[in-house]
């Protein structure tokens, strides 16, 4: 479940389709993963190569599920390029470096690693926490945005938002406020609380609610300066407000459903 939760639209699964079903079958199924995303992948630049001194696995960086420019004007092209190709790549590279000599950990997903940090030797634990966290968080973040996103919430999450916050504007304001309240770098999260209602939380650095035994977050927004500084400079609130124009309600609903059914 963890892997599915964090990679609902993963390239690996599409490539898996090619292997299992043959090219024709895979092409036929691609529109289900989002026609726009698949159509633009070939036109993207090739995925960034790992740093020369980094092992090439076991973790790899997947391409964005849309073009770098797809979220303009809300998230600018250069921010997307640097954020994905440099920052996310660095988390992947540094995670691979951290576990290079720990083959017992190579079969674990990044999500499993951050849920089980006590299984990581102490001298590598902080590196795994930060970099597996960064890999999980960013893999989720890309899937939570989509070209033409935003607008009114749809599906079951819309009802949960109304039940928990009154209306969408109040919910969005709660997320923005939590993002503004996070001093320094971190993330704001929407999780399913123990009372069965949506709750807004935040963590520092590349931490994730599952590190403290929580369930997979339903939604997360990166509030590191690298996520917005080129376009929004110090105006984190403007970024957080604009971010809602990119939100992929379909992904949010899928994750809400997973959280409910556990
Ligand atoms: Mn980031």
PDB file of C-alpha atoms and ligand atoms in Angstrom:
ATOM      1  CA  UNK A   1       0.000   0.000   0.000  1.00  0.00           C
ATOM      2  CA  UNK A   2       2.767   2.428   0.871  1.00  0.00           C
ATOM      3  CA  UNK A   3       4.219   2.352  -2.574  1.00  0.00           C
ATOM      4  CA  UNK A   4       0.869   2.787  -4.223  1.00  0.00           C
ATOM      5  CA  UNK A   5       0.025   5.647  -1.897  1.00  0.00           C
ATOM      6  CA  UNK A   6       3.120   7.523  -2.819  1.00  0.00           C
ATOM      7  CA  UNK A   7       3.263   6.733  -6.473  1.00  0.00           C
ATOM      8  CA  UNK A   8      -0.281   6.688  -7.744  1.00  0.00           C
ATOM      9  CA  UNK A   9       0.723   7.747 -11.244  1.00  0.00           C
ATOM     10  CA  UNK A  10       4.236   6.472 -11.344  1.00  0.00           C
ATOM     11  CA  UNK A  11       6.206   6.096 -14.516  1.00  0.00           C
ATOM     12  CA  UNK A  12       7.459   2.771 -13.245  1.00  0.00           C
ATOM     13  CA  UNK A  13       3.949   1.344 -13.294  1.00  0.00           C
ATOM     14  CA  UNK A  14       3.406   2.603 -16.824  1.00  0.00           C
ATOM     15  CA  UNK A  15       6.654   1.045 -17.948  1.00  0.00           C
ATOM     16  CA  UNK A  16       5.560  -2.080 -16.110  1.00  0.00           C
ATOM     17  CA  UNK A  17       2.508  -2.093 -18.341  1.00  0.00           C
ATOM     18  CA  UNK A  18       4.724  -2.083 -21.385  1.00  0.00           C
ATOM     19  CA  UNK A  19       6.584  -5.115 -20.160  1.00  0.00           C
ATOM     20  CA  UNK A  20       3.577  -7.126 -19.142  1.00  0.00           C
ATOM     21  CA  UNK A  21       0.957  -6.163 -21.672  1.00  0.00           C
ATOM     22  CA  UNK A  22       3.015  -5.285 -24.728  1.00  0.00           C
ATOM     23  CA  UNK A  23       3.241  -1.859 -26.290  1.00  0.00           C
ATOM     24  CA  UNK A  24      -0.278  -1.873 -27.728  1.00  0.00           C
ATOM     25  CA  UNK A  25      -1.919  -2.723 -24.447  1.00  0.00           C
ATOM     26  CA  UNK A  26       0.161  -0.187 -22.612  1.00  0.00           C
ATOM     27  CA  UNK A  27      -0.680   2.582 -25.063  1.00  0.00           C
ATOM     28  CA  UNK A  28      -4.339   1.740 -24.773  1.00  0.00           C
ATOM     29  CA  UNK A  29      -4.206   2.069 -21.011  1.00  0.00           C
ATOM     30  CA  UNK A  30      -2.167   5.257 -20.905  1.00  0.00           C
ATOM     31  CA  UNK A  31      -5.052   7.732 -21.097  1.00  0.00           C
ATOM     32  CA  UNK A  32      -6.233   6.433 -17.749  1.00  0.00           C
ATOM     33  CA  UNK A  33      -3.074   7.878 -16.266  1.00  0.00           C
ATOM     34  CA  UNK A  34      -3.850  11.304 -17.746  1.00  0.00           C
ATOM     35  CA  UNK A  35      -3.549  11.953 -21.456  1.00  0.00           C
ATOM     36  CA  UNK A  36      -1.802  15.276 -21.045  1.00  0.00           C
ATOM     37  CA  UNK A  37       0.874  13.919 -18.785  1.00  0.00           C
ATOM     38  CA  UNK A  38       1.727  10.997 -21.020  1.00  0.00           C
ATOM     39  CA  UNK A  39       1.650  13.032 -24.199  1.00  0.00           C
ATOM     40  CA  UNK A  40       4.094  15.614 -22.905  1.00  0.00           C
ATOM     41  CA  UNK A  41       6.568  13.268 -21.296  1.00  0.00           C
ATOM     42  CA  UNK A  42       8.393  12.516 -24.493  1.00  0.00           C
ATOM     43  CA  UNK A  43       8.885  16.231 -25.116  1.00  0.00           C
ATOM     44  CA  UNK A  44      10.453  16.834 -21.730  1.00  0.00           C
ATOM     45  CA  UNK A  45      14.123  16.939 -21.185  1.00  0.00           C
ATOM     46  CA  UNK A  46      15.528  13.626 -20.105  1.00  0.00           C
ATOM     47  CA  UNK A  47      15.560  13.035 -16.369  1.00  0.00           C
ATOM     48  CA  UNK A  48      18.469  14.585 -14.582  1.00  0.00           C
ATOM     49  CA  UNK A  49      21.423  12.257 -14.236  1.00  0.00           C
ATOM     50  CA  UNK A  50      22.624  11.366 -10.757  1.00  0.00           C
ATOM     51  CA  UNK A  51      25.677  13.199  -9.549  1.00  0.00           C
ATOM     52  CA  UNK A  52      28.838  11.560 -10.825  1.00  0.00           C
ATOM     53  CA  UNK A  53      29.900  10.406  -7.376  1.00  0.00           C
ATOM     54  CA  UNK A  54      26.484   9.030  -6.383  1.00  0.00           C
ATOM     55  CA  UNK A  55      25.398   5.413  -6.732  1.00  0.00           C
ATOM     56  CA  UNK A  56      22.712   5.029  -9.405  1.00  0.00           C
ATOM     57  CA  UNK A  57      20.389   3.053  -7.143  1.00  0.00           C
ATOM     58  CA  UNK A  58      18.433   1.560  -5.561  1.00  0.00           C
ATOM     59  CA  UNK A  59      16.405   4.771  -5.704  1.00  0.00           C
ATOM     60  CA  UNK A  60      15.845   6.726  -8.900  1.00  0.00           C
ATOM     61  CA  UNK A  61      14.144   9.990  -9.693  1.00  0.00           C
ATOM     62  CA  UNK A  62      11.057   9.720 -11.844  1.00  0.00           C
ATOM     63  CA  UNK A  63      10.196  12.350 -14.427  1.00  0.00           C
ATOM     64  CA  UNK A  64       7.533  14.879 -13.575  1.00  0.00           C
ATOM     65  CA  UNK A  65       4.057  13.725 -14.624  1.00  0.00           C
ATOM     66  CA  UNK A  66       3.721  16.959 -16.694  1.00  0.00           C
ATOM     67  CA  UNK A  67       5.940  19.499 -18.385  1.00  0.00           C
ATOM     68  CA  UNK A  68       8.034  21.890 -16.311  1.00  0.00           C
ATOM     69  CA  UNK A  69       5.979  24.795 -17.666  1.00  0.00           C
ATOM     70  CA  UNK A  70       2.635  23.103 -17.080  1.00  0.00           C
ATOM     71  CA  UNK A  71       1.870  24.861 -13.813  1.00  0.00           C
ATOM     72  CA  UNK A  72       2.522  28.400 -15.075  1.00  0.00           C
ATOM     73  CA  UNK A  73       1.767  31.050 -14.025  1.00  0.00           C
ATOM     74  CA  UNK A  74       1.260  29.725 -10.496  1.00  0.00           C
ATOM     75  CA  UNK A  75       4.515  27.794 -10.278  1.00  0.00           C
ATOM     76  CA  UNK A  76       7.132  28.995 -12.747  1.00  0.00           C
ATOM     77  CA  UNK A  77       9.106  26.814 -15.118  1.00  0.00           C
ATOM     78  CA  UNK A  78      12.545  27.488 -13.672  1.00  0.00           C
ATOM     79  CA  UNK A  79      11.392  26.710 -10.155  1.00  0.00           C
ATOM     80  CA  UNK A  80       9.997  23.402 -11.362  1.00  0.00           C
ATOM     81  CA  UNK A  81      13.216  22.542 -13.204  1.00  0.00           C
ATOM     82  CA  UNK A  82      15.484  23.348 -10.297  1.00  0.00           C
ATOM     83  CA  UNK A  83      13.148  21.902  -7.692  1.00  0.00           C
ATOM     84  CA  UNK A  84      12.775  18.576  -9.481  1.00  0.00           C
ATOM     85  CA  UNK A  85      16.078  18.148 -11.312  1.00  0.00           C
ATOM     86  CA  UNK A  86      18.367  19.569  -8.631  1.00  0.00           C
ATOM     87  CA  UNK A  87      16.708  19.472  -5.225  1.00  0.00           C
ATOM     88  CA  UNK A  88      14.736  16.247  -5.588  1.00  0.00           C
ATOM     89  CA  UNK A  89      17.639  14.636  -7.438  1.00  0.00           C
ATOM     90  CA  UNK A  90      19.940  15.539  -4.561  1.00  0.00           C
ATOM     91  CA  UNK A  91      17.635  13.822  -2.052  1.00  0.00           C
ATOM     92  CA  UNK A  92      17.680  10.687  -4.195  1.00  0.00           C
ATOM     93  CA  UNK A  93      21.460  10.800  -4.640  1.00  0.00           C
ATOM     94  CA  UNK A  94      22.122  11.390  -0.966  1.00  0.00           C
ATOM     95  CA  UNK A  95      19.712   8.630   0.040  1.00  0.00           C
ATOM     96  CA  UNK A  96      21.530   6.208  -2.262  1.00  0.00           C
ATOM     97  CA  UNK A  97      24.859   7.299  -0.772  1.00  0.00           C
ATOM     98  CA  UNK A  98      23.591   6.937   2.777  1.00  0.00           C
ATOM     99  CA  UNK A  99      22.471   3.332   2.281  1.00  0.00           C
ATOM    100  CA  UNK A 100      25.152   2.263  -0.198  1.00  0.00           C
ATOM    101  CA  UNK A 101      26.787   0.018   2.389  1.00  0.00           C
ATOM    102  CA  UNK A 102      23.518  -1.159   3.931  1.00  0.00           C
ATOM    103  CA  UNK A 103      22.164  -3.739   1.474  1.00  0.00           C
ATOM    104  CA  UNK A 104      19.552  -4.954   3.961  1.00  0.00           C
ATOM    105  CA  UNK A 105      17.748  -1.655   3.415  1.00  0.00           C
ATOM    106  CA  UNK A 106      17.765  -1.771  -0.377  1.00  0.00           C
ATOM    107  CA  UNK A 107      14.547  -3.740  -0.652  1.00  0.00           C
ATOM    108  CA  UNK A 108      12.612  -1.186   1.377  1.00  0.00           C
ATOM    109  CA  UNK A 109      10.649   1.613  -0.260  1.00  0.00           C
ATOM    110  CA  UNK A 110      11.458   5.159   0.797  1.00  0.00           C
ATOM    111  CA  UNK A 111       8.138   5.235   2.631  1.00  0.00           C
ATOM    112  CA  UNK A 112       9.067   2.066   4.518  1.00  0.00           C
ATOM    113  CA  UNK A 113      12.429   3.581   5.417  1.00  0.00           C
ATOM    114  CA  UNK A 114      10.907   6.693   6.975  1.00  0.00           C
ATOM    115  CA  UNK A 115       8.366   4.579   8.866  1.00  0.00           C
ATOM    116  CA  UNK A 116      11.150   2.419  10.263  1.00  0.00           C
ATOM    117  CA  UNK A 117      14.025   4.759  10.990  1.00  0.00           C
ATOM    118  CA  UNK A 118      14.884   2.699  14.053  1.00  0.00           C
ATOM    119  CA  UNK A 119      16.068  -0.015  11.655  1.00  0.00           C
ATOM    120  CA  UNK A 120      18.654   2.355  10.186  1.00  0.00           C
ATOM    121  CA  UNK A 121      22.074   2.364  11.907  1.00  0.00           C
ATOM    122  CA  UNK A 122      22.421   5.453  14.079  1.00  0.00           C
ATOM    123  CA  UNK A 123      25.248   6.982  12.099  1.00  0.00           C
ATOM    124  CA  UNK A 124      23.105   6.975   8.938  1.00  0.00           C
ATOM    125  CA  UNK A 125      19.733   7.704  10.505  1.00  0.00           C
ATOM    126  CA  UNK A 126      19.711  11.464  10.067  1.00  0.00           C
ATOM    127  CA  UNK A 127      20.824  11.203   6.443  1.00  0.00           C
ATOM    128  CA  UNK A 128      18.098   8.651   5.724  1.00  0.00           C
ATOM    129  CA  UNK A 129      15.504  10.686   7.606  1.00  0.00           C
ATOM    130  CA  UNK A 130      16.279  13.818   5.610  1.00  0.00           C
ATOM    131  CA  UNK A 131      16.805  12.273   2.204  1.00  0.00           C
ATOM    132  CA  UNK A 132      14.261   9.452   2.184  1.00  0.00           C
ATOM    133  CA  UNK A 133      11.890  12.038   3.639  1.00  0.00           C
ATOM    134  CA  UNK A 134      12.776  14.427   0.846  1.00  0.00           C
ATOM    135  CA  UNK A 135      12.238  11.706  -1.753  1.00  0.00           C
ATOM    136  CA  UNK A 136       8.842  10.649  -0.364  1.00  0.00           C
ATOM    137  CA  UNK A 137       7.637  14.208   0.148  1.00  0.00           C
ATOM    138  CA  UNK A 138       8.596  15.460  -3.293  1.00  0.00           C
ATOM    139  CA  UNK A 139       7.275  12.368  -5.085  1.00  0.00           C
ATOM    140  CA  UNK A 140       3.951  13.127  -3.421  1.00  0.00           C
ATOM    141  CA  UNK A 141       4.147  16.858  -4.093  1.00  0.00           C
ATOM    142  CA  UNK A 142       4.445  16.436  -7.880  1.00  0.00           C
ATOM    143  CA  UNK A 143       1.373  14.203  -7.930  1.00  0.00           C
ATOM    144  CA  UNK A 144      -0.635  16.689  -5.876  1.00  0.00           C
ATOM    145  CA  UNK A 145      -0.340  19.306  -8.611  1.00  0.00           C
ATOM    146  CA  UNK A 146      -1.711  19.199 -12.128  1.00  0.00           C
ATOM    147  CA  UNK A 147      -2.091  21.518 -15.104  1.00  0.00           C
ATOM    148  CA  UNK A 148      -5.543  23.055 -14.968  1.00  0.00           C
ATOM    149  CA  UNK A 149      -5.916  22.076 -11.324  1.00  0.00           C
ATOM    150  CA  UNK A 150      -7.512  23.971  -8.494  1.00  0.00           C
ATOM    151  CA  UNK A 151     -11.053  25.224  -8.379  1.00  0.00           C
ATOM    152  CA  UNK A 152     -13.742  23.701  -6.251  1.00  0.00           C
ATOM    153  CA  UNK A 153     -12.989  20.472  -4.434  1.00  0.00           C
ATOM    154  CA  UNK A 154     -14.699  17.424  -5.856  1.00  0.00           C
ATOM    155  CA  UNK A 155     -15.813  14.059  -4.538  1.00  0.00           C
ATOM    156  CA  UNK A 156     -15.659  12.808  -0.980  1.00  0.00           C
ATOM    157  CA  UNK A 157     -12.924  15.243   0.045  1.00  0.00           C
ATOM    158  CA  UNK A 158     -15.294  18.134  -0.666  1.00  0.00           C
ATOM    159  CA  UNK A 159     -17.732  16.730   1.895  1.00  0.00           C
ATOM    160  CA  UNK A 160     -14.948  16.151   4.414  1.00  0.00           C
ATOM    161  CA  UNK A 161     -13.749  19.730   3.969  1.00  0.00           C
ATOM    162  CA  UNK A 162     -17.238  21.088   4.576  1.00  0.00           C
ATOM    163  CA  UNK A 163     -17.671  18.868   7.624  1.00  0.00           C
ATOM    164  CA  UNK A 164     -14.314  19.806   9.121  1.00  0.00           C
ATOM    165  CA  UNK A 165     -13.845  23.429   8.157  1.00  0.00           C
ATOM    166  CA  UNK A 166     -17.193  24.826   7.039  1.00  0.00           C
ATOM    167  CA  UNK A 167     -16.136  25.601   3.505  1.00  0.00           C
ATOM    168  CA  UNK A 168     -13.245  25.338   1.064  1.00  0.00           C
ATOM    169  CA  UNK A 169     -11.987  28.873   1.710  1.00  0.00           C
ATOM    170  CA  UNK A 170     -11.663  28.195   5.435  1.00  0.00           C
ATOM    171  CA  UNK A 171      -9.831  24.939   4.743  1.00  0.00           C
ATOM    172  CA  UNK A 172      -7.415  26.633   2.358  1.00  0.00           C
ATOM    173  CA  UNK A 173      -6.854  29.416   4.863  1.00  0.00           C
ATOM    174  CA  UNK A 174      -6.023  26.854   7.554  1.00  0.00           C
ATOM    175  CA  UNK A 175      -3.372  25.301   5.312  1.00  0.00           C
ATOM    176  CA  UNK A 176      -1.953  28.712   4.387  1.00  0.00           C
ATOM    177  CA  UNK A 177      -1.832  29.744   8.054  1.00  0.00           C
ATOM    178  CA  UNK A 178      -0.018  26.540   9.014  1.00  0.00           C
ATOM    179  CA  UNK A 179       2.453  27.121   6.190  1.00  0.00           C
ATOM    180  CA  UNK A 180       3.109  30.657   7.351  1.00  0.00           C
ATOM    181  CA  UNK A 181       3.521  29.415  10.915  1.00  0.00           C
ATOM    182  CA  UNK A 182       6.253  26.949   9.971  1.00  0.00           C
ATOM    183  CA  UNK A 183       9.458  28.806  10.889  1.00  0.00           C
ATOM    184  CA  UNK A 184      12.230  28.059   8.429  1.00  0.00           C
ATOM    185  CA  UNK A 185      11.894  25.089   6.093  1.00  0.00           C
ATOM    186  CA  UNK A 186       9.281  22.396   6.208  1.00  0.00           C
ATOM    187  CA  UNK A 187       5.932  21.148   5.037  1.00  0.00           C
ATOM    188  CA  UNK A 188       2.292  21.696   5.818  1.00  0.00           C
ATOM    189  CA  UNK A 189       0.124  18.584   5.807  1.00  0.00           C
ATOM    190  CA  UNK A 190      -3.495  17.538   5.746  1.00  0.00           C
ATOM    191  CA  UNK A 191      -4.003  14.234   7.512  1.00  0.00           C
ATOM    192  CA  UNK A 192      -6.932  12.135   8.637  1.00  0.00           C
ATOM    193  CA  UNK A 193      -7.156  12.738  12.377  1.00  0.00           C
ATOM    194  CA  UNK A 194      -7.998  10.058  14.927  1.00  0.00           C
ATOM    195  CA  UNK A 195     -11.488  11.543  15.141  1.00  0.00           C
ATOM    196  CA  UNK A 196     -11.971  10.740  11.466  1.00  0.00           C
ATOM    197  CA  UNK A 197     -11.864  14.409  10.471  1.00  0.00           C
ATOM    198  CA  UNK A 198      -9.321  16.252   8.385  1.00  0.00           C
ATOM    199  CA  UNK A 199      -6.568  17.932  10.362  1.00  0.00           C
ATOM    200  CA  UNK A 200      -3.870  20.407   9.326  1.00  0.00           C
ATOM    201  CA  UNK A 201      -0.364  19.925  10.705  1.00  0.00           C
ATOM    202  CA  UNK A 202       3.171  20.906   9.824  1.00  0.00           C
ATOM    203  CA  UNK A 203       6.657  19.470  10.169  1.00  0.00           C
ATOM    204  CA  UNK A 204      10.183  20.911   9.895  1.00  0.00           C
ATOM    205  CA  UNK A 205      12.832  19.941   7.349  1.00  0.00           C
ATOM    206  CA  UNK A 206      11.857  16.882   5.255  1.00  0.00           C
ATOM    207  CA  UNK A 207       9.951  15.210   8.057  1.00  0.00           C
ATOM    208  CA  UNK A 208       6.645  13.504   7.296  1.00  0.00           C
ATOM    209  CA  UNK A 209       3.783  12.585   9.646  1.00  0.00           C
ATOM    210  CA  UNK A 210       4.500   8.862   9.197  1.00  0.00           C
ATOM    211  CA  UNK A 211       7.823   9.320  11.012  1.00  0.00           C
ATOM    212  CA  UNK A 212       5.813   9.835  14.191  1.00  0.00           C
ATOM    213  CA  UNK A 213       3.571   6.877  13.493  1.00  0.00           C
ATOM    214  CA  UNK A 214       0.893   8.784  11.636  1.00  0.00           C
ATOM    215  CA  UNK A 215      -0.845   7.636   8.493  1.00  0.00           C
ATOM    216  CA  UNK A 216       0.149   8.763   5.020  1.00  0.00           C
ATOM    217  CA  UNK A 217      -0.786  12.417   4.570  1.00  0.00           C
ATOM    218  CA  UNK A 218      -3.645  13.226   2.243  1.00  0.00           C
ATOM    219  CA  UNK A 219      -2.068  16.465   1.048  1.00  0.00           C
ATOM    220  CA  UNK A 220       1.237  18.245   1.578  1.00  0.00           C
ATOM    221  CA  UNK A 221       2.653  21.587   0.504  1.00  0.00           C
ATOM    222  CA  UNK A 222       6.365  22.335   0.402  1.00  0.00           C
ATOM    223  CA  UNK A 223       7.179  25.581   2.213  1.00  0.00           C
ATOM    224  CA  UNK A 224      10.935  25.490   1.719  1.00  0.00           C
ATOM    225  CA  UNK A 225      12.103  28.706   0.076  1.00  0.00           C
ATOM    226  CA  UNK A 226      13.393  26.670  -2.878  1.00  0.00           C
ATOM    227  CA  UNK A 227       9.732  25.894  -3.699  1.00  0.00           C
ATOM    228  CA  UNK A 228       8.817  29.514  -4.338  1.00  0.00           C
ATOM    229  CA  UNK A 229      11.651  32.017  -3.939  1.00  0.00           C
ATOM    230  CA  UNK A 230      12.422  32.641  -7.628  1.00  0.00           C
ATOM    231  CA  UNK A 231       8.886  33.850  -8.320  1.00  0.00           C
ATOM    232  CA  UNK A 232       7.553  34.897  -4.943  1.00  0.00           C
ATOM    233  CA  UNK A 233      10.745  35.877  -3.040  1.00  0.00           C
ATOM    234  CA  UNK A 234       9.818  36.392   0.617  1.00  0.00           C
ATOM    235  CA  UNK A 235       6.073  36.312  -0.070  1.00  0.00           C
ATOM    236  CA  UNK A 236       5.307  32.820   1.157  1.00  0.00           C
ATOM    237  CA  UNK A 237       1.632  33.694   1.555  1.00  0.00           C
ATOM    238  CA  UNK A 238       1.317  34.616  -2.129  1.00  0.00           C
ATOM    239  CA  UNK A 239       2.868  31.269  -3.075  1.00  0.00           C
ATOM    240  CA  UNK A 240       0.614  29.309  -0.738  1.00  0.00           C
ATOM    241  CA  UNK A 241      -2.432  31.146  -2.055  1.00  0.00           C
ATOM    242  CA  UNK A 242      -1.456  30.542  -5.683  1.00  0.00           C
ATOM    243  CA  UNK A 243      -0.610  26.905  -4.977  1.00  0.00           C
ATOM    244  CA  UNK A 244      -4.304  26.106  -4.647  1.00  0.00           C
ATOM    245  CA  UNK A 245      -4.667  26.813  -8.373  1.00  0.00           C
ATOM    246  CA  UNK A 246      -2.557  23.728  -9.048  1.00  0.00           C
ATOM    247  CA  UNK A 247      -4.083  21.233  -6.646  1.00  0.00           C
ATOM    248  CA  UNK A 248      -5.044  17.894  -8.147  1.00  0.00           C
ATOM    249  CA  UNK A 249      -8.327  17.056  -6.429  1.00  0.00           C
ATOM    250  CA  UNK A 250      -8.337  13.634  -8.054  1.00  0.00           C
ATOM    251  CA  UNK A 251      -5.094  12.706  -6.298  1.00  0.00           C
ATOM    252  CA  UNK A 252      -6.331  14.218  -3.039  1.00  0.00           C
ATOM    253  CA  UNK A 253      -9.503  12.156  -3.272  1.00  0.00           C
ATOM    254  CA  UNK A 254      -7.573   8.979  -3.988  1.00  0.00           C
ATOM    255  CA  UNK A 255      -5.363   9.577  -0.964  1.00  0.00           C
ATOM    256  CA  UNK A 256      -8.340  10.455   1.228  1.00  0.00           C
ATOM    257  CA  UNK A 257      -9.957   7.197   0.197  1.00  0.00           C
ATOM    258  CA  UNK A 258      -6.763   5.285   1.040  1.00  0.00           C
ATOM    259  CA  UNK A 259      -6.567   7.013   4.421  1.00  0.00           C
ATOM    260  CA  UNK A 260     -10.164   6.059   5.203  1.00  0.00           C
ATOM    261  CA  UNK A 261      -9.796   2.447   4.157  1.00  0.00           C
ATOM    262  CA  UNK A 262      -6.255   2.163   5.535  1.00  0.00           C
TER     263      UNK A 262
HETATM  264 MN1  LIG B   1      11.204  21.041  -2.034  1.00  0.00          MN
END
